Short mmCIF file of C-alpha atoms and ligand atoms in Angstrom, two decimals:
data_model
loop_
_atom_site.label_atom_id
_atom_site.label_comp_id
_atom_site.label_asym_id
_atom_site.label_seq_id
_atom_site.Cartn_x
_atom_site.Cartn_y
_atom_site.Cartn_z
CA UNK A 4 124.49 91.45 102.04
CA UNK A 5 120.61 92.42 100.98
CA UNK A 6 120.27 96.42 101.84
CA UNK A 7 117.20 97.32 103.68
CA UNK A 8 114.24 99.16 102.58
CA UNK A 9 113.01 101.77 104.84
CA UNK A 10 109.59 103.64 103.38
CA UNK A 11 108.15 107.15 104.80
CA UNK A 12 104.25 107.97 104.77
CA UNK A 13 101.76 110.74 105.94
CA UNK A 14 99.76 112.74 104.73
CA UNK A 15 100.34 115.95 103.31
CA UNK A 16 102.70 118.43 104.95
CA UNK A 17 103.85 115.92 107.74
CA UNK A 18 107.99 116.83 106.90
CA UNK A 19 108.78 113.34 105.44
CA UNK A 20 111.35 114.51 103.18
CA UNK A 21 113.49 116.92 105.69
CA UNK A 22 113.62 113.62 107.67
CA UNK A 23 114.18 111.53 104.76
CA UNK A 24 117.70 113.37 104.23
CA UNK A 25 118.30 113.46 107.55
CA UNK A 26 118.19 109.34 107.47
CA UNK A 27 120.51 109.36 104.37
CA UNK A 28 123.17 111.82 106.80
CA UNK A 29 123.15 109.57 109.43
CA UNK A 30 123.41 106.54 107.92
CA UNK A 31 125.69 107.50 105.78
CA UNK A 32 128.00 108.47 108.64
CA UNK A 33 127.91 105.10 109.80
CA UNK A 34 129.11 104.00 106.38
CA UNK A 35 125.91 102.55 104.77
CA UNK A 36 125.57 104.40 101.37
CA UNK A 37 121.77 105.52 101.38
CA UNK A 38 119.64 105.65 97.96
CA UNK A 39 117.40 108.30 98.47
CA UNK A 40 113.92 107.74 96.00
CA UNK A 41 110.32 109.26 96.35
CA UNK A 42 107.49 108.32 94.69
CA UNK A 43 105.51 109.02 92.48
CA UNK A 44 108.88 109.09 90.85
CA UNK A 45 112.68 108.02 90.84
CA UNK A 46 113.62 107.28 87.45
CA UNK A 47 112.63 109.40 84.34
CA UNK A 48 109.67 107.90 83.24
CA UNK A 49 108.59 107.87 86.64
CA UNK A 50 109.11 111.08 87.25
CA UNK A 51 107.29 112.04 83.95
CA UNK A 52 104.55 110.15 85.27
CA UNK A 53 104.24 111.89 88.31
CA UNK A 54 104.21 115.61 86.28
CA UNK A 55 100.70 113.79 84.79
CA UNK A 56 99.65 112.79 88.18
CA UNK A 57 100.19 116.07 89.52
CA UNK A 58 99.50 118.92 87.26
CA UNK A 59 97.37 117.73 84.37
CA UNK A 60 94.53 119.07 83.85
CA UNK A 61 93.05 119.28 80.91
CA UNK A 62 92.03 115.49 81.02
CA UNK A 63 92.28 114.61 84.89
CA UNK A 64 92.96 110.88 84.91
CA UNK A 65 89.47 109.07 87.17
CA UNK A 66 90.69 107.19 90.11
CA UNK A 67 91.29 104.13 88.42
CA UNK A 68 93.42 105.29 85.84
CA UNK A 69 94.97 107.37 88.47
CA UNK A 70 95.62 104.44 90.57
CA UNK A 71 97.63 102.21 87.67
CA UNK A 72 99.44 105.74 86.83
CA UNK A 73 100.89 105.24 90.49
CA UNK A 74 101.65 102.04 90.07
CA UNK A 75 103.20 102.02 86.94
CA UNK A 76 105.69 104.74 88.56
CA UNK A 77 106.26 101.57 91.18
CA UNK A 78 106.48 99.28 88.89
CA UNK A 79 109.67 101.17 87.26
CA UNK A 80 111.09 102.39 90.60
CA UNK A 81 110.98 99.08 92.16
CA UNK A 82 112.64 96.75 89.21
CA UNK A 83 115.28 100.14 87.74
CA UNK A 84 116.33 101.52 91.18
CA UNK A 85 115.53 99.76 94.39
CA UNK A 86 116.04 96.04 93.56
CA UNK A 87 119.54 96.60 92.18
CA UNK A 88 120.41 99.16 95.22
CA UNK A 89 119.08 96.58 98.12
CA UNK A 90 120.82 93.93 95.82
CA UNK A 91 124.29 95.64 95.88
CA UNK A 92 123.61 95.91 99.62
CA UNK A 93 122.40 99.71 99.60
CA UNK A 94 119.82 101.16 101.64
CA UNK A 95 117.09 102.68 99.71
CA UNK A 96 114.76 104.95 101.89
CA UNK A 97 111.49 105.83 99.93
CA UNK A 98 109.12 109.05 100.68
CA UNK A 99 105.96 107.23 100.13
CA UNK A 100 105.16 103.69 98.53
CA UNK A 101 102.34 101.19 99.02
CA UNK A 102 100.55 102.50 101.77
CA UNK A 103 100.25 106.16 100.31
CA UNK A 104 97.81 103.87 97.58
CA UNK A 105 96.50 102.03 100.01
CA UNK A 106 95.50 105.57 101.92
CA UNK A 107 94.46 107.63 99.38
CA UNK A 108 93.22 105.73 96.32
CA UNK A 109 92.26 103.22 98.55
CA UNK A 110 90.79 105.12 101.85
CA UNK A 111 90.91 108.54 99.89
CA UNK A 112 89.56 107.89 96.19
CA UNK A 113 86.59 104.90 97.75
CA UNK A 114 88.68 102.21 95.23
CA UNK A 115 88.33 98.77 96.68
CA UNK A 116 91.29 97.64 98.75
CA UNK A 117 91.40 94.06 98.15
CA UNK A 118 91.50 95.21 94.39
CA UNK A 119 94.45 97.51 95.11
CA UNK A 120 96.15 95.61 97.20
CA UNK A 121 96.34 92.80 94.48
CA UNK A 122 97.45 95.28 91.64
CA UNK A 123 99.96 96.91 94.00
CA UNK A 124 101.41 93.60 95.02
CA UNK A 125 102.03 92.90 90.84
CA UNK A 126 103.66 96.06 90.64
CA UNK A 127 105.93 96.06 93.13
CA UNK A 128 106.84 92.64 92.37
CA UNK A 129 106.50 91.35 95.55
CA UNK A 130 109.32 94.00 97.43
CA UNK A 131 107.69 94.74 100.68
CA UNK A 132 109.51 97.36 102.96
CA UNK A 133 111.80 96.43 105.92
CA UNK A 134 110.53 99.42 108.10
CA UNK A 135 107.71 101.99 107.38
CA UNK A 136 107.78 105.47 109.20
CA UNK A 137 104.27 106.75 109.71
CA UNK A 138 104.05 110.49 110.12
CA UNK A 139 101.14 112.29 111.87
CA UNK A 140 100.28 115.17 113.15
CA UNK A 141 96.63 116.30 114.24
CA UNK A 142 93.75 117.52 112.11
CA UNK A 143 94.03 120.70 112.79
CA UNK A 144 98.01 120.95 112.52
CA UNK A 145 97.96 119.22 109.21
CA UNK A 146 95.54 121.80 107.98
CA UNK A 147 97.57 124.62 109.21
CA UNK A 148 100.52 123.21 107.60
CA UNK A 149 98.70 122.22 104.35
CA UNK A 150 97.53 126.29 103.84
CA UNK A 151 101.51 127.58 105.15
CA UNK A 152 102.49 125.30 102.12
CA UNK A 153 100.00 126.66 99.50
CA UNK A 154 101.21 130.10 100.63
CA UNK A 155 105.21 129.51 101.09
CA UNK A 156 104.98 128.15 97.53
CA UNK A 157 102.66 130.90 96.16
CA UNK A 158 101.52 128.39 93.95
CA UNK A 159 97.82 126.88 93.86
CA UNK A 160 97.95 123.56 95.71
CA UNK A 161 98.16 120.17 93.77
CA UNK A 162 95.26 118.17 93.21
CA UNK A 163 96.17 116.11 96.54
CA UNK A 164 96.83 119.05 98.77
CA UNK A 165 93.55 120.92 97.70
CA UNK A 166 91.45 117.68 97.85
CA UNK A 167 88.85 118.33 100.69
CA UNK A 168 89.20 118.28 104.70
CA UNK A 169 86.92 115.31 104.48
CA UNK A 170 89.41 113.74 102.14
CA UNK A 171 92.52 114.28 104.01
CA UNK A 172 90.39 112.91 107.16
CA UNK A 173 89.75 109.77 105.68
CA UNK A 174 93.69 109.31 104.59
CA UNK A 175 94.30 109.56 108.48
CA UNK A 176 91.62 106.20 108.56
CA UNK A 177 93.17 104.80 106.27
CA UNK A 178 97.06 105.27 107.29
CA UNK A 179 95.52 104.30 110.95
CA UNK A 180 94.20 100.83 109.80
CA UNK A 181 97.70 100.52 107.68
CA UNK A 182 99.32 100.82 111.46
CA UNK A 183 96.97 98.72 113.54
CA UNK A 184 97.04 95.77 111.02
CA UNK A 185 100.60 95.79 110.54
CA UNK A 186 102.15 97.11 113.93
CA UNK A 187 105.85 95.36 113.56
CA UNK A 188 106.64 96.87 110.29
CA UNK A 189 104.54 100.32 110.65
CA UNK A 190 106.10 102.56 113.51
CA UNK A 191 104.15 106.08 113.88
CA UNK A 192 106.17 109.13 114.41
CA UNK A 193 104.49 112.12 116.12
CA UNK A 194 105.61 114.38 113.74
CA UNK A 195 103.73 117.73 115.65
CA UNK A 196 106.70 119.49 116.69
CA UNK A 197 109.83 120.50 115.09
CA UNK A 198 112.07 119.15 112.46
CA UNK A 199 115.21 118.42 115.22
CA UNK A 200 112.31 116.97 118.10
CA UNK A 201 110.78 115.24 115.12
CA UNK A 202 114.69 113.81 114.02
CA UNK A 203 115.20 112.80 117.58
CA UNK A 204 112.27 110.30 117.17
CA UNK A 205 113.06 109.06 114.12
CA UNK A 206 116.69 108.58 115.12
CA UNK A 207 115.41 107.11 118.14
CA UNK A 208 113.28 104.38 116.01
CA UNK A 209 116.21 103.60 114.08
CA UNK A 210 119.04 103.54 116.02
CA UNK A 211 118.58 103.23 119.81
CA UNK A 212 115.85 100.37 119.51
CA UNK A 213 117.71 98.72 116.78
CA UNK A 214 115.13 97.67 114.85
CA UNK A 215 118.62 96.62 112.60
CA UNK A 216 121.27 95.01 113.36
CA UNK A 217 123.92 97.87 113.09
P1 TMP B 325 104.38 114.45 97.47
O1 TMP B 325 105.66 114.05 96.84
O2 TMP B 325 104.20 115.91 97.64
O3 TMP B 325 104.09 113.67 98.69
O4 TMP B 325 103.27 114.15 96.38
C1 TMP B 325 102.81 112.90 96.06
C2 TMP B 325 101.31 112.97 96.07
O5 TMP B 325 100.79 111.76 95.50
C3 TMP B 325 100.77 113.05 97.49
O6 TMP B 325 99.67 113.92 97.48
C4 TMP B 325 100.29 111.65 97.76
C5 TMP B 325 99.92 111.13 96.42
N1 TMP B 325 100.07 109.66 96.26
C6 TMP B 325 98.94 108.90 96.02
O7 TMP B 325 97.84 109.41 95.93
N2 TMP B 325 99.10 107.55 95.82
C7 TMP B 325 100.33 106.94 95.86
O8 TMP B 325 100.42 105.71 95.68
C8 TMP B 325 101.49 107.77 96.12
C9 TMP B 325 102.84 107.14 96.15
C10 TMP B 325 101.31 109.12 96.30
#
């Protein structure tokens, strides 16, 4: 039997990857071995790619080249890791994938969607997810999370995480449209309080409205 394909978005900060393991856990104690992949990244070329996307800056790729860097990490991802895992009836669960592009080249970077959506559809080869996870949190909570972050890491933010407020407002936009258009696959999670009331929703959208057939 075909695996399912479960992805995680937000925007910055939302605590997709503490819930991400948490999936893997639980599933896994029901006896469904869980590939755990994020992207940009997953295999080594992807994950070379996304060093490029994140730190390089002596020549900062423009938002189109920035856009088929992404996608070439799908690309590899998709046909290396995820097809053969939902193939030998794993479950892969995925911190970010098409909507993140969609979001923030798309809604983020002004890059045309229709255009996007086409590329995007070539590199992931047609593999659409089974269930999406939509993390939010308000404006002003994001932004409180986004600076704890930049301080807990003592590190200057990445290019995404310092990108403006008015960026990160018109992710929100675009992860909102992602939501309304597609509202069977995209279920939001209010991702505002903490990581175990946060769990309980996620488990909740999972397991007690059995979105699968367990
Ligand atoms: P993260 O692993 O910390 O979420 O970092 C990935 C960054 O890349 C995050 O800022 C979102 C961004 N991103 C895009 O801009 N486009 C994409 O298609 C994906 C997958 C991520």
């Amino acid at each position: 039997m075909q695996g399912k394909f479960i992805t995680l978005e937000g925007g910055e900060g939302v605590g997709k990857s503490t819930q991400a393991r948490r999936i893997k856990e639980e599933l896994g104690r029901r006896g469904i071995e869980v590939v755990l992949v994020r992207e940009p990244g997953g295999t080594p070329l992807a994950e070379e790619i996304r060093r490029l996307l994140k730190d390089y800056a002596d020549d900062a790729p423009n938002a189109r080249a920035e856009l088929l860097l992404f996608l070439a990490s799908r690309a590899q991802l998709v046909e290396n890791v995820v097809k053969p895992a939902l193939a030998a009836g794993k479950w892969v669960v995925c911190d970010r994938f098409s909507d993140s592009t969609i979001a923030y080249q798309g809604y983020g970077r002004g890059l045309d969607v229709d255009a996007i959506r086409r590329l995007d559809a070539f590199a992931r080869g047609g593999l659409s997810p089974d269930l999406t996870l939509l993390f939010t949190v308000d404006a002003q909570e994001a932004l409180r999370r986004r600076r704890g972050r930049e301080i807990a890491t003592a590190t200057s933010a990445d290019r995404f995480e310092s990108a403006g407020d008015d960026f990160h407002a018109r992710l929100e936009r675009g992860f909102d449209a992602i939501a309304a258009a597609e509202p069977e696959r995209v279920k939001r999670i209010d991702a505002s309080g903490s990581p175990d009331d946060v769990w309980a929703k996620v488990a909740k959208e999972i397991f007690d409205l059995r979105f699968f057939d367990f």
